[in-house]
Amino acid sequence: MIATIMRLSRYFLPVSKDVPADAAIVSHQLMLRTGMVRQNGAGIYTWLPLGFKVLQKIEQIVREEMDRAGAIELLMPTIQQAELWEESGRYDDYGKEMLRITDRHDREMLFGPTNEELITDVFRAYVKSYKALPLNLYHTQWKFRDEIRPRFGVMRGREFLMKDAYSFDLTEEAARASYNRMFCAYLNAFDRMGLKAVPMQADTGPIGGDLSHEFIVLADTGESAVFCDRDLLDMGAPGLDLDFEADLTGEVEKRTSLYAATEEMHDEAAFAAVPSDRQVSARGIEVGHIFFFGTKYSKPMNAMVQTADGTNVPVQMGSYGIGVSRLVGGIIEACHDENGIVWPKAVSPFDVGLISMRPKDEAVSTAADDAYAALTHAGLDVLYDETDERPGSKFNRMDLIGLPWQIVIGPRGVEAGQVELKHRKSGEKFDVTLEDAIAKVKAD
Amino acid sequence: MIATIMRLSRYFLPVSKDVPADAAIVSHQLMLRTGMVRQNGAGIYTWLPLGFKVLQKIEQIVREEMDRAGAIELLMPTIQQAELWEESGRYDDYGKEMLRITDRHDREMLFGPTNEELITDVFRAYVKSYKALPLNLYHTQWKFRDEIRPRFGVMRGREFLMKDAYSFDLTEEAARASYNRMFCAYLNAFDRMGLKAVPMQADTGPIGGDLSHEFIVLADTGESAVFCDRDLLDMGAPGLDLDFEADLTGEVEKRTSLYAATEEMHDEAAFAAVPSDRQVSARGIEVGHIFFFGTKYSKPMNAMVQTADGTNVPVQMGSYGIGVSRLVGGIIEACHDENGIVWPKAVSPFDVGLISMRPKDEAVSTAADDAYAALTHAGLDVLYDETDERPGSKFNRMDLIGLPWQIVIGPRGVEAGQVELKHRKSGEKFDVTLEDAIAKVKAD
């Protein structure tokens, strides 16, 4: 990797002090204030450099956990032909949320809101035998849903980035095993992002099927009420050493056997049966949604596979979505304080912020340049504020951006051979040598 | 990075023996035969796993060379508002190649064919002073051009992936320095991909401006006739240690002073003045195009910056495109033989192909599994063919896919403690120990 530009004076980080009036939730406010996104139209955003870095980090974590679970990456286009959706019967069902497009030859097309039809078409073109199964194909691609009232910034945009995976199996039992692999991979992915995501029974909506879980992050500002057993919150993720070749039923059942449901699926009586000290009633944000829908698409679209005994059966399918762009907002909702964002380490746009308090003082500026070189050499991604602004506004900006660690180089420290290391989340400050600061940041 | 699935029996690599009738050029044929892409509609493709890996490698090389040259990455959306294009005057100019879309509220939108307007809007929203300049912002995003006759596979598709960078400067002189940085970065990027790209004087077309170069890769199957001085072909790229802070005029002029032009810009008299043994008349493929267009967009869109003396002037701009998805086809056009693709190392989907000749023979299969583990441990990305097919068809498929190196594990080699290492490009074969094979592949 080539180091990206990180000297603030050369970077493009349009931080703003104003809270925009139309930004109703804190993540939207903070993303605009920190110059992470700019709105280009209703529910359509440019990801400015700081926001784009976070988006990329989330995408990469999701990619790694999909790969670890045995899914294979490809990339489907944004524009799809209407014919495929007529085959599945969803072309009319989808209504006005589907962005319909007519090309120069008057062919009906659409900007994909999801990809069940297209992946089923790819599958049926090539796979004819059970021997190629199980198969799980995924991509991370921009989608469009023409929401009537886009709002909450990237949390409910129209153009949004989604990772969607699709599993193909011969039998329902094998398809449930594929579902379980995704269930566990999702828990690991969210855990790596610093999020506690709780799987909850969910409605299947326009995707269809009879088995579905939403992954919900608890946040006071969440869009919907959720109810769950506290034991779910105390339970760790399955872990990166999980054997995805093994039977994962136990991993899934120890979670699904505990009560957890969103508002729509909430069952007061079942919730009342949870010991009262374990009843959690909170608000949550949906960051992932998985579905098993069997032959809902393969049957009408004739995606058949031959079994060992030579008969042809429609393939059993599931689909698995993670809202990559929505997660940026979701993480901020879950991780902020009165001074701004508090990024979990794994998705922070930079590892550490370096502030030169007096860039015009030669000793300070030399020490800061040296610190920048040493931090970069140590493999850390550094945002180096060497601008000529007042220290107070530099501190505030660094807090607002929310990198996990800050290192401040000032005249007193330079004399004492020390730097000030600040932990953004706790606010703790340490006067230490640069070497100790680097060690502490790396050990985090 | 998590290792992706590379056991061929678990991978999704739908190789086909048939040459599709509608595939007119060799890259299109080979991409369909190797299962790199699948057409979903006219000029619209799904990138299957093998093709997607190449696409990602090219995108990453371009990203690294943009970053090295000081450009800053962001991401603009695919859907744009018509209003911006009315400001620049291009909404009507662009004609039927622009995919026009109306949303549920009857607002006019479009799928971006390029981003001069949108980036100018981002710029004017935030940048007011010369102090923020120079600035170069880029993204890699899917574009759509509604070509009347999409053809040649990904070489002239409708939905295509482009890296487009935009430079902003106070003066024309500074803008030319930005142009020169991109000129050199492009040469380095193409060189890293194993391509010899020749900068040629070009027409500015619908982007506009008075200075423009196309970067052309020579290939017998190229779309247009090109003419240049042989010395340009013998000249290396500026190199990755180039100082992008320095004046690059010399690097640019030593190339632009030599004759090179595409058909449209060809000047017979000037070409005749090139010594006859240096006159190259060939066919070429455009893989990049750079433009300096001054205030063409900043003036009508009112993107002004304040100078040091307090006056406001329209910012000087240029734009710089690389056809990322087109390059996949372009590289194949330049790098193939009668047996299939011959990938340059840096963009090859895998580093090495491993063939187990007799997966049912326990000694062979154990040796092949061990070799797979050792190659992976050595940091190599391996495609491991452990399928139960005839050796001949496995050899042919591996040649067709075109990974730079192949390692074959067969019964005789296992007895002798050796593997067969094959260099795809030269066809040379070596009977060596596994350790020597790994060393040879890594040293390549």
XYZ file of C-alpha atoms in Angstrom, chain B:
444
model
C -6.031 -10.904 3.734
C -7.990 -14.113 4.036
C -7.128 -16.651 1.368
C -9.955 -16.908 -1.138
C -11.234 -20.317 -2.154
C -8.814 -21.761 -4.652
C -9.568 -25.439 -4.817
C -10.970 -25.661 -8.294
C -13.658 -28.141 -7.242
C -14.989 -25.516 -4.783
C -14.350 -22.490 -6.993
C -16.739 -20.990 -9.535
C -14.847 -21.091 -12.813
C -17.231 -21.954 -15.628
C -14.719 -22.584 -18.429
C -16.292 -23.259 -21.809
C -14.839 -24.872 -24.923
C -17.110 -23.051 -27.311
C -16.153 -19.826 -28.997
C -19.297 -17.703 -28.902
C -20.346 -16.586 -32.371
C -21.053 -12.974 -31.385
C -17.633 -12.466 -29.823
C -15.725 -10.710 -32.597
C -12.399 -10.079 -30.897
C -10.013 -12.377 -29.115
C -10.273 -10.770 -25.670
C -14.045 -11.099 -25.703
C -13.768 -14.741 -26.800
C -11.180 -15.534 -24.147
C -13.072 -13.759 -21.364
C -16.186 -15.799 -22.146
C -14.249 -19.068 -22.584
C -12.400 -18.630 -19.280
C -15.572 -17.727 -17.407
C -14.373 -14.230 -16.527
C -17.592 -12.457 -17.435
C -21.174 -13.217 -18.337
C -23.270 -10.890 -20.423
C -26.522 -9.830 -18.714
C -27.750 -7.490 -21.406
C -26.312 -5.485 -24.287
C -22.979 -4.119 -23.037
C -23.722 -5.104 -19.425
C -21.683 -7.798 -17.694
C -21.389 -9.749 -14.487
C -17.746 -10.120 -13.507
C -17.419 -13.752 -12.494
C -14.834 -14.610 -9.814
C -11.809 -14.955 -12.127
C -12.605 -11.754 -14.011
C -13.387 -9.860 -10.835
C -9.972 -10.702 -9.380
C -8.247 -9.167 -12.414
C -10.513 -6.119 -12.271
C -9.615 -5.607 -8.609
C -5.891 -5.943 -9.268
C -6.028 -3.305 -11.998
C -8.121 -0.983 -9.813
C -5.600 -1.354 -6.980
C -2.579 -0.582 -9.188
C -4.323 2.528 -10.489
C -5.240 3.534 -6.924
C -1.666 3.182 -5.707
C -0.270 5.252 -8.562
C -2.895 7.959 -8.078
C -2.068 8.098 -4.358
C 1.647 8.201 -5.101
C 1.094 11.203 -7.381
C -0.736 13.040 -4.592
C -4.333 12.525 -5.692
C -6.961 11.937 -2.989
C -9.614 9.250 -3.297
C -13.321 9.752 -2.727
C -16.407 8.224 -4.272
C -19.146 9.968 -6.182
C -22.518 8.288 -6.759
C -23.594 6.721 -10.047
C -26.848 8.699 -10.202
C -26.608 12.452 -10.794
C -29.130 15.262 -10.925
C -29.869 16.760 -14.352
C -29.627 20.323 -12.965
C -25.834 20.173 -12.714
C -25.529 19.230 -16.365
C -27.816 22.082 -17.302
C -25.420 24.439 -15.528
C -22.486 23.304 -17.647
C -24.570 23.175 -20.795
C -23.788 19.523 -21.442
C -27.241 18.120 -20.624
C -28.434 18.637 -24.164
C -25.020 18.223 -25.809
C -24.530 14.698 -24.542
C -27.305 13.233 -26.645
C -28.586 9.704 -26.529
C -25.439 8.232 -25.008
C -26.548 9.655 -21.685
C -28.850 7.293 -19.799
C -31.626 9.602 -18.629
C -33.792 8.585 -15.702
C -36.911 9.994 -14.087
C -37.545 9.191 -10.430
C -40.885 8.660 -8.658
C -41.199 12.388 -8.041
C -40.592 13.088 -11.752
C -37.185 14.577 -11.097
C -34.754 14.300 -14.000
C -31.634 12.321 -13.187
C -29.000 10.414 -15.152
C -26.506 7.597 -14.739
C -23.170 9.436 -14.852
C -21.124 8.902 -18.027
C -18.374 11.095 -16.503
C -18.116 13.413 -13.507
C -16.796 16.876 -14.409
C -20.009 18.580 -13.269
C -20.409 16.649 -10.033
C -16.807 17.099 -8.893
C -16.977 20.804 -9.744
C -20.056 21.021 -7.539
C -18.232 19.244 -4.677
C -15.268 21.564 -5.124
C -17.238 24.819 -5.153
C -19.144 23.758 -2.024
C -15.998 23.655 0.085
C -12.989 25.304 -1.507
C -12.837 29.082 -1.537
C -9.143 29.907 -1.341
C -6.012 29.297 -3.380
C -4.448 27.961 -0.172
C -6.209 24.623 -0.627
C -4.655 24.211 -4.084
C -3.361 22.237 -5.864
C -6.013 19.600 -5.295
C -6.582 16.395 -7.215
C -9.635 14.286 -6.352
C -10.346 10.926 -7.927
C -12.668 7.987 -7.714
C -13.201 4.616 -9.358
C -16.874 4.155 -10.074
C -19.204 2.477 -12.550
C -20.306 4.673 -15.434
C -22.943 4.162 -18.084
C -22.890 5.245 -21.707
C -25.817 4.119 -23.752
C -23.780 3.146 -26.827
C -25.954 2.528 -29.855
C -24.035 -0.691 -30.660
C -22.194 -2.047 -27.616
C -19.571 -4.543 -28.820
C -16.172 -6.117 -28.238
C -17.210 -7.341 -24.784
C -15.907 -5.169 -21.962
C -13.925 -3.070 -24.456
C -16.996 -1.127 -25.481
C -19.618 -1.950 -22.916
C -22.387 0.295 -21.673
C -21.796 -0.134 -17.930
C -18.061 0.197 -17.369
C -15.644 0.898 -14.544
C -13.576 4.058 -14.881
C -11.054 5.769 -12.653
C -11.487 9.489 -13.141
C -9.360 12.133 -11.467
C -9.951 15.887 -11.459
C -7.305 18.518 -10.799
C -7.902 22.012 -9.456
C -5.299 24.766 -9.670
C -5.044 28.507 -9.358
C -3.110 29.160 -12.541
C -2.779 27.581 -15.938
C 0.885 26.948 -15.209
C 0.065 25.054 -12.015
C -2.661 23.158 -13.874
C -0.099 22.036 -16.429
C 2.077 20.760 -13.586
C -0.927 18.767 -12.340
C -1.413 17.458 -15.874
C 2.228 16.403 -15.963
C 1.895 14.527 -12.673
C -1.002 12.511 -14.065
C 0.874 11.993 -17.345
C 3.754 10.372 -15.444
C 1.519 8.474 -13.004
C -0.345 6.942 -15.948
C 2.884 5.728 -17.548
C 3.885 4.125 -14.234
C 0.477 2.519 -13.719
C 0.364 0.940 -17.180
C 3.975 -0.177 -16.851
C 3.151 -1.968 -13.588
C 0.369 -3.821 -15.434
C 2.907 -5.151 -17.909
C 1.719 -2.821 -20.669
C 3.633 -0.493 -22.920
C 1.321 2.490 -23.182
C 2.276 5.288 -25.548
C 0.967 8.806 -24.918
C -0.429 10.285 -28.114
C -1.838 13.662 -29.005
C -5.581 13.390 -28.938
C -8.786 15.109 -29.791
C -10.629 16.478 -26.756
C -14.152 15.445 -27.833
C -17.080 16.093 -25.509
C -14.864 16.749 -22.477
C -13.384 19.851 -24.119
C -10.162 21.766 -23.630
C -7.046 22.410 -25.656
C -4.539 19.871 -24.371
C -5.143 16.156 -24.331
C -3.303 12.858 -24.581
C -4.558 9.357 -25.073
C -2.556 6.442 -23.712
C -2.481 3.741 -26.347
C -1.485 0.111 -25.982
C -0.281 -1.428 -29.233
C -2.110 -4.610 -30.208
C -2.711 -6.111 -33.643
C -6.392 -6.232 -32.843
C -6.534 -2.597 -31.737
C -9.541 -0.516 -32.660
C -7.680 2.300 -34.368
C -4.587 2.941 -36.453
C -1.801 4.733 -34.618
C 1.507 6.205 -35.715
C 4.544 6.860 -33.582
C 8.293 7.139 -33.246
C 9.896 3.817 -32.255
C 11.964 5.612 -29.606
C 8.752 6.013 -27.613
C 8.383 2.241 -27.454
C 11.940 1.836 -26.200
C 11.524 4.443 -23.477
C 10.791 3.105 -19.989
C 8.212 4.561 -17.612
C 9.339 7.401 -15.316
C 9.607 4.891 -12.469
C 8.114 4.530 -9.019
C 10.866 6.593 -7.397
C 9.879 9.664 -9.412
C 9.620 12.771 -7.225
C 6.121 14.086 -7.872
C 6.963 17.296 -6.023
C 9.579 18.119 -8.652
C 9.087 19.796 -12.026
C 8.084 16.996 -14.394
C 8.172 19.061 -17.603
C 11.278 17.228 -18.768
C 9.727 13.787 -18.265
C 6.701 14.836 -20.293
C 8.526 16.698 -23.031
C 10.987 13.947 -23.781
C 7.933 11.928 -24.788
C 5.661 14.558 -26.328
C 8.512 15.877 -28.459
C 8.513 12.551 -30.346
C 5.861 11.904 -32.959
C 2.818 9.929 -31.779
C -0.747 10.345 -32.939
C -3.935 8.430 -33.414
C -5.656 8.314 -36.798
C -7.803 11.400 -36.115
C -4.818 13.545 -35.220
C -2.372 11.985 -37.692
C -0.175 14.395 -39.659
C 1.442 12.620 -42.633
C 4.062 15.317 -43.143
C 5.204 15.313 -39.525
C 5.297 11.504 -39.509
C 7.401 11.514 -42.697
C 9.960 13.636 -40.865
C 10.591 10.771 -38.411
C 13.613 8.719 -39.575
C 12.123 5.879 -41.584
C 13.579 3.098 -39.409
C 11.793 4.650 -36.454
C 8.380 5.048 -38.095
C 5.908 2.729 -36.380
C 2.511 2.331 -37.977
C 0.386 -0.013 -35.928
C -2.968 -0.565 -34.294
C -3.771 0.467 -30.769
C -6.253 0.422 -27.915
C -7.004 3.497 -25.847
C -6.643 2.716 -22.129
C -6.381 6.226 -20.696
C -7.212 9.771 -21.694
C -6.186 12.996 -19.985
C -7.461 16.535 -20.537
C -6.598 20.054 -19.557
C -9.649 22.254 -20.078
C -8.987 25.280 -17.906
C -12.194 27.025 -16.938
C -14.641 25.191 -19.219
C -16.648 23.955 -16.215
C -15.554 26.286 -13.435
C -16.716 29.413 -15.295
C -20.322 28.448 -16.051
C -20.621 26.629 -12.714
C -19.054 29.499 -10.805
C -16.313 27.503 -9.067
C -14.186 30.427 -7.943
C -11.151 30.665 -5.707
C -9.709 33.707 -4.031
C -6.128 34.573 -4.993
C -3.476 35.883 -2.583
C -4.410 39.447 -3.519
C -8.098 38.934 -2.773
C -9.568 38.687 -6.259
C -11.748 35.743 -7.280
C -10.911 33.681 -10.349
C -12.428 30.525 -11.813
C -10.356 27.486 -10.897
C -8.229 25.810 -13.608
C -9.210 22.195 -14.146
C -8.179 18.998 -15.862
C -9.595 15.493 -15.904
C -7.878 12.151 -16.192
C -9.551 8.859 -17.041
C -8.421 5.248 -17.016
C -10.751 2.573 -18.341
C -10.388 -0.005 -15.585
C -12.825 -2.582 -16.981
C -11.706 -1.901 -20.551
C -8.113 -2.598 -19.483
C -9.003 -6.208 -18.681
C -9.848 -6.698 -22.346
C -6.956 -4.508 -23.474
C -4.411 -6.526 -21.526
C -5.739 -9.766 -23.010
C -5.547 -8.294 -26.515
C -1.889 -7.467 -25.879
C -1.080 -10.651 -23.919
C -2.335 -13.918 -25.370
C -1.219 -16.741 -27.641
C -2.900 -19.599 -29.496
C -3.502 -21.482 -26.230
C -5.170 -18.684 -24.316
C -4.384 -15.749 -22.074
C -0.824 -15.014 -20.896
C -1.318 -12.736 -17.878
C 1.356 -10.255 -16.882
C 2.286 -11.181 -13.326
C 0.899 -8.050 -11.635
C -2.652 -8.494 -12.895
C -2.853 -12.287 -13.019
C -5.864 -13.592 -11.065
C -3.581 -16.094 -9.285
C 0.208 -16.277 -9.042
C 0.457 -19.944 -9.872
C -1.700 -22.875 -10.955
C -1.175 -26.186 -9.190
C -2.280 -29.347 -10.977
C -2.630 -32.681 -9.256
C -2.395 -35.167 -12.135
C -3.896 -38.090 -10.213
C -6.041 -36.927 -7.298
C -7.091 -40.527 -6.666
C -3.490 -41.690 -6.194
C -2.808 -41.150 -2.510
C 0.897 -40.329 -2.854
C 0.165 -37.767 -5.588
C -2.762 -36.235 -3.782
C -0.796 -35.914 -0.526
C 2.143 -34.356 -2.365
C -0.198 -31.944 -4.134
C -1.940 -30.984 -0.886
C 1.481 -30.406 0.684
C 2.552 -28.304 -2.297
C -0.661 -26.251 -2.017
C 0.053 -25.615 1.658
C 3.707 -24.708 0.984
C 2.839 -22.337 -1.879
C 0.164 -20.617 0.175
C 2.537 -20.404 3.132
C 5.078 -18.725 0.823
C 2.529 -15.960 0.258
C 1.504 -17.075 -3.215
C -2.078 -17.019 -4.441
C -2.673 -20.515 -5.837
C -5.405 -21.991 -8.017
C -5.328 -25.680 -7.131
C -6.815 -28.037 -9.703
C -7.576 -31.203 -7.740
C -10.480 -32.179 -9.958
C -10.880 -35.674 -11.271
C -10.616 -34.811 -14.972
C -8.237 -36.079 -17.652
C -4.750 -34.534 -17.343
C -4.994 -33.236 -20.917
C -8.079 -31.165 -20.259
C -6.576 -29.892 -17.021
C -3.407 -28.768 -18.831
C -5.446 -27.077 -21.548
C -7.616 -25.269 -19.059
C -4.625 -24.020 -17.093
C -3.012 -22.768 -20.321
C -6.272 -21.097 -21.326
C -6.577 -19.262 -18.003
C -2.999 -18.110 -18.448
C -1.499 -17.861 -14.958
C 2.221 -17.018 -15.254
C 3.395 -20.307 -13.694
C 2.091 -23.853 -13.399
C 3.259 -26.588 -11.060
C 2.312 -30.144 -11.959
C 2.368 -32.965 -9.415
C 2.451 -36.420 -11.013
C 3.462 -39.930 -9.920
C 6.946 -39.894 -11.493
C 7.782 -36.539 -9.951
C 6.567 -37.668 -6.537
C 8.916 -40.664 -6.713
C 11.829 -38.463 -7.771
C 10.998 -35.810 -5.159
C 10.362 -33.273 -7.890
C 7.602 -31.201 -9.428
C 7.219 -29.967 -12.962
C 7.342 -26.178 -13.143
C 6.055 -24.610 -16.349
C 6.436 -20.998 -17.445
C 3.248 -20.160 -19.301
C 4.681 -17.486 -21.581
C 7.791 -19.280 -22.850
C 6.416 -22.789 -22.413
C 9.693 -23.770 -20.709
C 9.473 -26.669 -18.258
C 11.719 -27.442 -15.326
C 11.914 -30.593 -13.207
C 12.843 -29.153 -9.836
C 12.190 -29.605 -6.154
C 9.135 -27.841 -4.760
C 11.419 -25.461 -2.866
C 13.212 -24.475 -6.067
C 9.912 -24.052 -7.867
C 8.643 -21.721 -5.141
C 11.895 -19.753 -5.236
C 11.675 -19.411 -9.018
C 8.049 -18.246 -8.943
C 8.758 -15.745 -6.181
C 11.852 -14.395 -7.944
C 9.850 -13.734 -11.141
